Short mmCIF file of C-alpha atoms in Angstrom, two decimals:
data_model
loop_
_atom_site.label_atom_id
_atom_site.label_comp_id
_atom_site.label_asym_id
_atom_site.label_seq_id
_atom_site.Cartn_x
_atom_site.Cartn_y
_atom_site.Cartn_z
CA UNK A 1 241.30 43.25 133.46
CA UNK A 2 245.09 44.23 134.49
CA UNK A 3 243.58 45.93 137.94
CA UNK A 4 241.50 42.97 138.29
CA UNK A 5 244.90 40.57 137.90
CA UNK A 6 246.86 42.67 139.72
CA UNK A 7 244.31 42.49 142.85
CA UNK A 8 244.30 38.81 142.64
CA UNK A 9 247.70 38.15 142.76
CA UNK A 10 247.86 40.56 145.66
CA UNK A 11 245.60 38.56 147.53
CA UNK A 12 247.36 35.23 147.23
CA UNK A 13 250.56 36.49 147.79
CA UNK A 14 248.95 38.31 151.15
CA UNK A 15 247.27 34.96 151.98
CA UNK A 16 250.58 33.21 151.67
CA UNK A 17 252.10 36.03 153.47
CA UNK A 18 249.80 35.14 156.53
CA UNK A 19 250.10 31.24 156.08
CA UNK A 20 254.44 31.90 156.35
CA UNK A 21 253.53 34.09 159.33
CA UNK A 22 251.30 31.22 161.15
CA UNK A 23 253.66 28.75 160.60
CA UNK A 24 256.80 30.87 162.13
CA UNK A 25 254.85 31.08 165.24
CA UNK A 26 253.08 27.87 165.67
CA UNK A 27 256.56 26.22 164.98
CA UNK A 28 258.52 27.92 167.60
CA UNK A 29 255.72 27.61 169.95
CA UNK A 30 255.75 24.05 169.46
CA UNK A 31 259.53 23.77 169.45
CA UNK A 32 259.76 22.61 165.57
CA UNK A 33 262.19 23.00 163.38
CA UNK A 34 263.02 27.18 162.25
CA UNK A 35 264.15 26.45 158.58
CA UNK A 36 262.94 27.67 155.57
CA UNK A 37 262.50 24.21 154.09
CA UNK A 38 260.09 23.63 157.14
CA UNK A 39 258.27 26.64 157.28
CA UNK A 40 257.56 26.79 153.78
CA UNK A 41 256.54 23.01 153.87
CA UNK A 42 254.04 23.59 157.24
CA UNK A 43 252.46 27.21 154.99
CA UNK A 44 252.05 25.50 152.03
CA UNK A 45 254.35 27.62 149.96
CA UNK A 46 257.64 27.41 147.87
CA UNK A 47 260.73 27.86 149.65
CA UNK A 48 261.75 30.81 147.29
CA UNK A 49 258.47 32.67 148.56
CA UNK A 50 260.49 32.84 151.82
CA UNK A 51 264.26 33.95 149.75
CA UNK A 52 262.18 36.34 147.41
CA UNK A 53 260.71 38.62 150.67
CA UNK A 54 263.18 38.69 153.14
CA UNK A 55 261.30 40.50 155.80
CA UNK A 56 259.57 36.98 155.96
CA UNK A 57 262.78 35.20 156.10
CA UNK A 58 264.51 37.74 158.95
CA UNK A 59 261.17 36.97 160.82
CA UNK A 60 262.31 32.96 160.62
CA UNK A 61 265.37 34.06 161.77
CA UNK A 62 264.72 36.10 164.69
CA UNK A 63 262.24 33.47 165.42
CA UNK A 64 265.44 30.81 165.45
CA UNK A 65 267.15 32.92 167.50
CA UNK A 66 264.45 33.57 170.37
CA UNK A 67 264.00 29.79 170.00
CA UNK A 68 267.75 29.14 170.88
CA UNK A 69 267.96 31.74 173.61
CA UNK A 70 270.12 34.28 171.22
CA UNK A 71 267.98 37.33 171.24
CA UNK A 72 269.65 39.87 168.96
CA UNK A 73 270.00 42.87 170.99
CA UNK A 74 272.23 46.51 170.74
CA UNK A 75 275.57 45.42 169.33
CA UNK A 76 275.09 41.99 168.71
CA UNK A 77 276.03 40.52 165.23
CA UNK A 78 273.74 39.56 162.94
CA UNK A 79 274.83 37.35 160.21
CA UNK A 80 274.56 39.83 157.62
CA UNK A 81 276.40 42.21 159.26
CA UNK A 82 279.26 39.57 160.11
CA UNK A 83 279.06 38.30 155.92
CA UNK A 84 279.90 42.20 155.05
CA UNK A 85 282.56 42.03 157.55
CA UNK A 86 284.11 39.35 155.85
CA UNK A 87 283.86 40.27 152.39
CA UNK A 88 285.84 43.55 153.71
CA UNK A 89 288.09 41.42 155.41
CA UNK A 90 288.81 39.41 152.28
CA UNK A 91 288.97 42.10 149.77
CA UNK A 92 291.56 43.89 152.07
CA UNK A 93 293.26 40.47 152.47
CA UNK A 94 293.66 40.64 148.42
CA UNK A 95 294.56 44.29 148.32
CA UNK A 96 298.02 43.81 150.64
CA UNK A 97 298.50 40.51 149.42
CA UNK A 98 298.66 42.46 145.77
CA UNK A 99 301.11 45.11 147.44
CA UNK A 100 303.38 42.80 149.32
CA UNK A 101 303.84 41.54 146.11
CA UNK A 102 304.46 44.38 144.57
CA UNK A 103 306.97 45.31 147.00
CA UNK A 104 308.76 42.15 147.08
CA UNK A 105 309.30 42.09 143.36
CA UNK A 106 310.40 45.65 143.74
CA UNK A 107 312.94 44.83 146.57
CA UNK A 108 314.21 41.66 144.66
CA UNK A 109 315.40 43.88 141.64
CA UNK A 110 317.15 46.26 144.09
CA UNK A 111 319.00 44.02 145.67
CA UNK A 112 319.88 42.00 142.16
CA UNK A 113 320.97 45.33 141.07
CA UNK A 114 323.21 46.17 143.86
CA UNK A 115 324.74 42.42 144.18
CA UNK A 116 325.26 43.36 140.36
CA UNK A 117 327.29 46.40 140.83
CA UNK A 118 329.24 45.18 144.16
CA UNK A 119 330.01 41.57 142.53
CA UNK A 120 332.01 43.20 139.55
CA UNK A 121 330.32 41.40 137.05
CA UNK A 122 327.87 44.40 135.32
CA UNK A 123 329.36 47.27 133.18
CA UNK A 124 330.60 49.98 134.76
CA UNK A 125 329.45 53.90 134.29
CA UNK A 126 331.89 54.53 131.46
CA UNK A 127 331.10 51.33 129.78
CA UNK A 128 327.70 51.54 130.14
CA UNK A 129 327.70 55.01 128.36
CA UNK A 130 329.78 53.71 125.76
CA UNK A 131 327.18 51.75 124.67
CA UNK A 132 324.62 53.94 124.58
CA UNK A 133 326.82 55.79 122.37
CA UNK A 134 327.23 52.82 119.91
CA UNK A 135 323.70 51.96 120.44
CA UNK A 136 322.79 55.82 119.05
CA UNK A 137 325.45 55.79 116.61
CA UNK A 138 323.94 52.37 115.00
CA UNK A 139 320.41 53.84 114.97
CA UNK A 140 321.89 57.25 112.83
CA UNK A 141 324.03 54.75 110.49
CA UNK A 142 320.41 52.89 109.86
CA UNK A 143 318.51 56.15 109.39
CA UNK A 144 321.52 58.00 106.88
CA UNK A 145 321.34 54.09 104.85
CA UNK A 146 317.46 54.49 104.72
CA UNK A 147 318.48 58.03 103.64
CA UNK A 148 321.12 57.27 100.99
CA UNK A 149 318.98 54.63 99.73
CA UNK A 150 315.84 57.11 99.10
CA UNK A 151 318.60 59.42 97.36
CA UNK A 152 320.39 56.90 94.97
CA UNK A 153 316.70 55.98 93.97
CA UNK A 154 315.88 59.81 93.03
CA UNK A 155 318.60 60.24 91.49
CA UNK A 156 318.48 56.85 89.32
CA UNK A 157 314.71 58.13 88.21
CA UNK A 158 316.47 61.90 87.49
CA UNK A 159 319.08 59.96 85.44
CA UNK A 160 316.05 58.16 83.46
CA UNK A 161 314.63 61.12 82.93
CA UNK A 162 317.54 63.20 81.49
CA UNK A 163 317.91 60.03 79.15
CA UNK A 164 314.59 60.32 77.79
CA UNK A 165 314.70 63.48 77.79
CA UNK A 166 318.10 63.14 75.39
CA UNK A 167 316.27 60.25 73.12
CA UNK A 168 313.60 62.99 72.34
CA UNK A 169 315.65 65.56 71.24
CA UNK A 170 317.81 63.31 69.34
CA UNK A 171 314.83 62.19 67.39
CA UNK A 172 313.21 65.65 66.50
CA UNK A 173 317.00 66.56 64.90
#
C-alpha cells in the first residue's frame, strides 16, 4: 500500500513537473509574462510547487533572463550570488560598526582621563594611594569588629557555662 502511495504521488508530482516545464517554454515563446504567479497559473499548479523545487524556479528564471536579452554567462551575477554578497556586506557593516564603537568609547575615557589629570581637578598619586590605604584600613577595622564580636560572644557562652557549672557544685555541697 505505502509503495503503491508513494508511486502515485510520484507520478503527479512528475506530471506537474512537466505541466511547469510546458508552460516556461510556451510563455517565453509567446512573449508572456516569466513569473511564478503566471507560470503556476498557465500549469495548473500552486505557486509553492514552483518555491518548494527550485530547479523549476531557476528554469523560470533563466527563462526571464533569455526573454530580456540577459543571458547569464561566465562571471555574471546571479541574484543569489549578489543576496550572499550582501548579507556579507551587511554583517561586516555590523562587525566595524560594533568596533568603532568600541574604540570610540575606549578613546573617550582616555582622553577624560588625561583632561582629568592635566585640569588639576583629580587626586594626585600620593592622594590617590592614601586612600587606598584608608580604604584597606576600613575593610581590616570591619573584619577585627566581625572578629571581636564572634569573641565577646564565646566568651559570654564560656562565662554561662562556668556559672552553671558553679550552681552545680554549690548544690551537691
Amino acid at each position: 500500500m505505502t509503495s503503491a502511495t508513494s508511486n502515485g504521488r510520484e507520478a503527479g508530482t512528475e506530471r506537474r513537473r512537466s505541466r511547469v516545464q510546458e508552460a516556461i517554454t510556451t510563455a517565453a515563446r509567446q512573449g508572456r509574462p516569466l513569473t511564478a504567479s503566471a507560470i503556476a497559473r498557465a500549469a495548473r499548479v500552486d505557486r509553492t510547487f514552483l518555491y518548494r523545487h527550485r530547479d523549476l524556479l531557476e528554469l523560470l528564471h533563466a527563462a526571464g533572463l533569455r526573454a530580456a536579452g540577459q543571458i547569464p554567462g561566465p562571471g555574471t551575477a546571479t541574484r543569489a550570488s549578489l543576496q550572499a554578497d550582501l548579507a556579507n556586506a551587511n554583517a561586516r557593516a555590523a562587525r566595524l560598526s560594533a568596533r568603532v564603537q568600541q574604540l570610540e568609547n575606549r578613546l573617550s575615557q582616555a582622553l577624560g582621563e588625561q583632561v582629568w589629570r592635566e585640569s588639576g581637578l583629580g587626586a594626585t598619586a600620593d592622594v590617590e594611594e592614601l586612600q587606598q590605604t584608608v580604604t584597606r584600613l576600613e575593610q581590616q577595622m570591619v573584619e577585627v569588629r566581625a572578629s571581636l564580636e564572634e569573641r565577646s560572644a564565646e566568651l559570654e557562652a564560656a562565662r554561662e557555662a562556668n556559672r552553671q557549672l558553679t550552681r552545680a557544685l554549690n548544690q551537691r555541697e
